[in-house]
């Protein structure tokens, strides 16, 4: 019998503690935090720290950022 693999779910661009809690309650496997300042979903390192504390040991955390130099 083949193993059934369920998809992983990540909620991206979370900015509020209530959203992190809701994502966890909905069964998210990961949350995404946006460190790209021009984005409307940007979170400061201080805000991200607080959001990460809520998610700690419950879901994975992913970070979106912008590279300033060109990759060659």
mmCIF file of C-alpha atoms in Angstrom:
data_model
loop_
_atom_site.group_PDB
_atom_site.id
_atom_site.type_symbol
_atom_site.label_atom_id
_atom_site.label_comp_id
_atom_site.label_asym_id
_atom_site.label_seq_id
_atom_site.Cartn_x
_atom_site.Cartn_y
_atom_site.Cartn_z
ATOM 1 C CA UNK A 1 0.000 0.000 0.000
ATOM 2 C CA UNK A 2 1.578 3.325 -1.018
ATOM 3 C CA UNK A 3 2.091 5.896 1.688
ATOM 4 C CA UNK A 4 -0.224 8.891 1.457
ATOM 5 C CA UNK A 5 1.716 12.118 1.892
ATOM 6 C CA UNK A 6 -0.308 15.108 2.955
ATOM 7 C CA UNK A 7 0.734 18.487 1.569
ATOM 8 C CA UNK A 8 2.546 20.920 3.822
ATOM 9 C CA UNK A 9 0.813 24.246 4.420
ATOM 10 C CA UNK A 10 2.589 27.577 4.975
ATOM 11 C CA UNK A 11 0.865 30.879 5.692
ATOM 12 C CA UNK A 12 3.025 33.751 4.404
ATOM 13 C CA UNK A 13 3.247 37.425 5.240
ATOM 14 C CA UNK A 14 1.844 37.250 8.750
ATOM 15 C CA UNK A 15 2.144 40.504 10.678
ATOM 16 C CA UNK A 16 -0.068 40.111 13.766
ATOM 17 C CA UNK A 17 -0.041 37.778 16.752
ATOM 18 C CA UNK A 18 -3.694 36.895 16.181
ATOM 19 C CA UNK A 19 -2.870 35.761 12.633
ATOM 20 C CA UNK A 20 -0.054 33.511 13.858
ATOM 21 C CA UNK A 21 -2.370 31.935 16.427
ATOM 22 C CA UNK A 22 -5.084 31.438 13.781
ATOM 23 C CA UNK A 23 -2.604 29.818 11.388
ATOM 24 C CA UNK A 24 -1.522 27.394 14.108
ATOM 25 C CA UNK A 25 -5.142 26.588 14.996
ATOM 26 C CA UNK A 26 -5.884 25.944 11.305
ATOM 27 C CA UNK A 27 -3.107 23.372 11.164
ATOM 28 C CA UNK A 28 -0.346 25.282 9.363
ATOM 29 C CA UNK A 29 3.002 23.512 9.182
ATOM 30 C CA UNK A 30 4.908 26.785 8.784
ATOM 31 C CA UNK A 31 4.532 30.542 8.831
ATOM 32 C CA UNK A 32 6.360 33.067 6.677
ATOM 33 C CA UNK A 33 7.678 36.403 7.883
ATOM 34 C CA UNK A 34 8.572 39.158 5.422
ATOM 35 C CA UNK A 35 11.718 41.248 6.013
ATOM 36 C CA UNK A 36 11.563 43.171 2.719
ATOM 37 C CA UNK A 37 10.976 46.785 3.834
ATOM 38 C CA UNK A 38 9.071 48.041 0.748
ATOM 39 C CA UNK A 39 6.445 45.310 1.247
ATOM 40 C CA UNK A 40 3.145 46.038 2.956
ATOM 41 C CA UNK A 41 3.668 42.720 4.803
ATOM 42 C CA UNK A 42 7.067 43.793 6.218
ATOM 43 C CA UNK A 43 7.757 43.051 9.896
ATOM 44 C CA UNK A 44 10.594 44.521 11.919
ATOM 45 C CA UNK A 45 13.052 42.170 13.635
ATOM 46 C CA UNK A 46 11.437 43.085 16.963
ATOM 47 C CA UNK A 47 7.930 42.215 15.714
ATOM 48 C CA UNK A 48 9.244 39.023 14.118
ATOM 49 C CA UNK A 49 10.769 37.987 17.428
ATOM 50 C CA UNK A 50 7.380 38.280 19.140
ATOM 51 C CA UNK A 51 5.620 36.380 16.357
ATOM 52 C CA UNK A 52 8.281 33.663 16.472
ATOM 53 C CA UNK A 53 7.777 33.251 20.205
ATOM 54 C CA UNK A 54 4.124 32.371 19.592
ATOM 55 C CA UNK A 55 5.066 29.894 16.877
ATOM 56 C CA UNK A 56 8.007 28.403 18.805
ATOM 57 C CA UNK A 57 7.980 24.583 18.710
ATOM 58 C CA UNK A 58 4.569 24.521 17.012
ATOM 59 C CA UNK A 59 5.346 25.391 13.400
ATOM 60 C CA UNK A 60 8.376 26.035 11.223
ATOM 61 C CA UNK A 61 9.254 29.645 10.480
ATOM 62 C CA UNK A 62 10.397 30.882 7.079
ATOM 63 C CA UNK A 63 12.034 34.234 6.357
ATOM 64 C CA UNK A 64 11.629 36.281 3.178
ATOM 65 C CA UNK A 65 14.264 38.915 2.556
ATOM 66 C CA UNK A 66 15.807 40.796 -0.352
ATOM 67 C CA UNK A 67 19.406 40.348 -1.460
ATOM 68 C CA UNK A 68 21.057 43.681 -2.145
ATOM 69 C CA UNK A 69 23.772 42.360 -4.419
ATOM 70 C CA UNK A 70 23.390 40.504 -7.668
ATOM 71 C CA UNK A 71 24.225 36.820 -7.629
ATOM 72 C CA UNK A 72 26.546 35.788 -10.454
#
